[in-house]
mmCIF file of C-alpha atoms in Angstrom:
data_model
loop_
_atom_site.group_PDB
_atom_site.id
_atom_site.type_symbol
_atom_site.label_atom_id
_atom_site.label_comp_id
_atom_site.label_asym_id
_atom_site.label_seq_id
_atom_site.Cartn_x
_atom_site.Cartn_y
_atom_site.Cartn_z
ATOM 1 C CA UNK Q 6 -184.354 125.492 -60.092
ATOM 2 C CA UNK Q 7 -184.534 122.401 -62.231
ATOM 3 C CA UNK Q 8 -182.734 122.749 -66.008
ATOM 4 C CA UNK Q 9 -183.144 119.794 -68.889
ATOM 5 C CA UNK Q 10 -181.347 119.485 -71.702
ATOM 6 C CA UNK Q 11 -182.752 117.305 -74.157
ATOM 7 C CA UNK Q 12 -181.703 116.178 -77.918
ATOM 8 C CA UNK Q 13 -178.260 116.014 -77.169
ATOM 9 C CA UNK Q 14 -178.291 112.253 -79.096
ATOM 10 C CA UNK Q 15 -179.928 114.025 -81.613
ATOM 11 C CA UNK Q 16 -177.403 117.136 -81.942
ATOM 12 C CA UNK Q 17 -174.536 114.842 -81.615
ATOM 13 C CA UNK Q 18 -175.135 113.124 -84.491
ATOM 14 C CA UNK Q 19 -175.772 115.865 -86.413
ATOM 15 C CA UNK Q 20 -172.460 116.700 -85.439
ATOM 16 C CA UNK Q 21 -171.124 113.646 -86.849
ATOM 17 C CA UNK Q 22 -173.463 113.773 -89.955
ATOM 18 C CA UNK Q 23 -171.915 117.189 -90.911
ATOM 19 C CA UNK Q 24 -168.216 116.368 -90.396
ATOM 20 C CA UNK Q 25 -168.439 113.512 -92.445
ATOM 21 C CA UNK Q 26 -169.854 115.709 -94.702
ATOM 22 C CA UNK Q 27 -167.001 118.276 -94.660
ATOM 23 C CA UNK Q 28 -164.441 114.959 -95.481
ATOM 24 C CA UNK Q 29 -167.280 114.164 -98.502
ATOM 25 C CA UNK Q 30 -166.421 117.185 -99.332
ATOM 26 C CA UNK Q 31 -162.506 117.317 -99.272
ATOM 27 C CA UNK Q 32 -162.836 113.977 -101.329
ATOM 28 C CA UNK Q 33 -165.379 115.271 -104.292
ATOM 29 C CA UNK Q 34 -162.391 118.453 -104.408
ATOM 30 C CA UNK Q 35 -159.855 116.165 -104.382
ATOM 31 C CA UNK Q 36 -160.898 113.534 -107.030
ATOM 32 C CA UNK Q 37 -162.301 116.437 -109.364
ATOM 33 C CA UNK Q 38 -159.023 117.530 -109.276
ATOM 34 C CA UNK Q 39 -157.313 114.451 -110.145
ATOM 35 C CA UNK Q 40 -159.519 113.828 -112.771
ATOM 36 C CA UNK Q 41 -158.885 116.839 -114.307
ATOM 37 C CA UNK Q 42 -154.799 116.413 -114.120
ATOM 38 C CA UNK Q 43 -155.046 112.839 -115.333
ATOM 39 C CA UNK Q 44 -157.674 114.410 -118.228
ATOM 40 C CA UNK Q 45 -155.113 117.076 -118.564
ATOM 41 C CA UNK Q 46 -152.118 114.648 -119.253
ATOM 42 C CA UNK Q 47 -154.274 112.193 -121.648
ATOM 43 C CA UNK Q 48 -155.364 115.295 -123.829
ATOM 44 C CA UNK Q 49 -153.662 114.573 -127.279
ATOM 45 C CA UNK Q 50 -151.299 117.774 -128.176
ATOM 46 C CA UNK Q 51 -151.590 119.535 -131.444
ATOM 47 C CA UNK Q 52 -151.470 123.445 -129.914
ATOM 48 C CA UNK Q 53 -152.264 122.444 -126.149
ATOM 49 C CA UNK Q 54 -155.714 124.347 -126.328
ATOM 50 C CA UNK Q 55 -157.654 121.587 -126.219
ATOM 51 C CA UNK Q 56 -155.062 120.348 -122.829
ATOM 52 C CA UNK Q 57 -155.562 123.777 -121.729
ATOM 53 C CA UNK Q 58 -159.353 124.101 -121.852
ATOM 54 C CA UNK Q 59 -159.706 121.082 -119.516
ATOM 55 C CA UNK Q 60 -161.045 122.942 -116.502
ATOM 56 C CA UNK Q 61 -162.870 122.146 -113.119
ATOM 57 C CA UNK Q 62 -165.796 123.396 -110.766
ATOM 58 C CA UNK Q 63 -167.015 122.840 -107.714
ATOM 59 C CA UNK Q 64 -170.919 122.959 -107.026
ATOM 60 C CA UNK Q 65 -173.758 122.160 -104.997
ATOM 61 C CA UNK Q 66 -171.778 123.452 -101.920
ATOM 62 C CA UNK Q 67 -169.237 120.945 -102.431
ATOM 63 C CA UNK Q 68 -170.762 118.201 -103.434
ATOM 64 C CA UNK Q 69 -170.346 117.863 -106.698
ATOM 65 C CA UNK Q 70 -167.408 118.330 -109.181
ATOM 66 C CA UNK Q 71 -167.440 118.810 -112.945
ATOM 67 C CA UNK Q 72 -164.653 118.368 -115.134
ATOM 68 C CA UNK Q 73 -165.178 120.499 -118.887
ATOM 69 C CA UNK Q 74 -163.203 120.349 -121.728
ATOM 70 C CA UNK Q 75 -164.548 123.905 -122.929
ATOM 71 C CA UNK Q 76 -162.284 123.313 -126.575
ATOM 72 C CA UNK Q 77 -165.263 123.373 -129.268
ATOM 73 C CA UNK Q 78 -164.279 119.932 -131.280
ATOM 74 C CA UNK Q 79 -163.423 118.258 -127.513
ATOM 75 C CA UNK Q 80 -166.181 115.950 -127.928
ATOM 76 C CA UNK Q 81 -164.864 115.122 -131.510
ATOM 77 C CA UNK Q 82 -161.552 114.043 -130.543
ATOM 78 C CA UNK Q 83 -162.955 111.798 -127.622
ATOM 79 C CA UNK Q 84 -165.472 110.214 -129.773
ATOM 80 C CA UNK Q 85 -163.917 110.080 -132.886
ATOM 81 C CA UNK Q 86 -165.388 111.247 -136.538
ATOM 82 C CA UNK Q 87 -166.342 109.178 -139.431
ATOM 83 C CA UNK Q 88 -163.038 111.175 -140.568
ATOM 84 C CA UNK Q 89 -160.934 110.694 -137.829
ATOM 85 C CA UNK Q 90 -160.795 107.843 -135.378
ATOM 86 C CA UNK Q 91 -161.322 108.421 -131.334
ATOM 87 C CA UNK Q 92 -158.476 109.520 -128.636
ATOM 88 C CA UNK Q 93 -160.736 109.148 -125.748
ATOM 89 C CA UNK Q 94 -159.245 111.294 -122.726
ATOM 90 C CA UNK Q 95 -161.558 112.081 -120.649
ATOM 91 C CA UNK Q 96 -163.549 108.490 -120.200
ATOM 92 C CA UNK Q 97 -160.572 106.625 -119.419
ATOM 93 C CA UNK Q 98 -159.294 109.360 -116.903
ATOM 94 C CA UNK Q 99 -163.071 108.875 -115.491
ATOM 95 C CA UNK Q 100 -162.656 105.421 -115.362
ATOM 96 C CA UNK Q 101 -159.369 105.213 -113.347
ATOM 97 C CA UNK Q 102 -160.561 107.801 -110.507
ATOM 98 C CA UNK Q 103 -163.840 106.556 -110.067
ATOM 99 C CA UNK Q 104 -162.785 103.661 -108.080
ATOM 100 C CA UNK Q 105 -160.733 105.470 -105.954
ATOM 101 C CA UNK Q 106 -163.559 107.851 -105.156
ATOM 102 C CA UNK Q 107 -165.736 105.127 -104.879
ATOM 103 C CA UNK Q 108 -163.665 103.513 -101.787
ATOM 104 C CA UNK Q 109 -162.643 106.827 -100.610
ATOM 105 C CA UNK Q 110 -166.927 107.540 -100.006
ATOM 106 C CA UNK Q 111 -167.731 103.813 -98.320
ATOM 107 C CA UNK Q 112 -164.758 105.044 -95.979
ATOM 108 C CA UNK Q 113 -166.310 107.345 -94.859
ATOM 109 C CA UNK Q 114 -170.023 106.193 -94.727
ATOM 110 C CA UNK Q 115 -168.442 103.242 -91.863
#
């Protein structure tokens, strides 16, 4: 009797390939979620609904996270009117996790 096993190269690193996946993973939750405290804490505060209505999802089986600020005149307050001048929120909360994330991903792509 004479047994082979082949493509065990192949199946271990597709072993690999999918737990560094699962740690993509962990990081996307983990940054969306910062993102949306740090969002959260820049919000200005007239009623807290617009604070409040700064909410998070997690998609593409993990892979990707949105941050929505579902208050109707959110975009007005981090843009700015020709009435009212910008308190940006969201973009600079962006701004500060998105180099973290950054180095968090060529981590794990070594």
């Amino acid at each position: 009797m004479k047994m082979k096993l082949s493509g065990v190269t192949e199946l271990k690193k597709d072993l690999l390939n999918q737990a560094k996946m699962e740690v993509v993973k962990t990081a996307v939750k983990y940054h969306t979620a910062s993102l949306t405290e740090k969002a959260q804490r820049r919000a200005p505060v007239d009623t807290g609904f617009l604070e409040r209505s700064i909410t998070q999802k997690i998609e593409n089986d993990g892979l990707t996270g949105i941050v929505t600020a579902g208050a109707e005149y959110a975009g007005y307050v981090e843009l700015g009117t020709r009435f009212m001048s910008a308190k940006p929120y969201m973009e600079p909360s962006f701004n500060e996790v998105k180099p973290a994330f950054i180095k968090d991903l060529e981590r794990i792509k070594k």
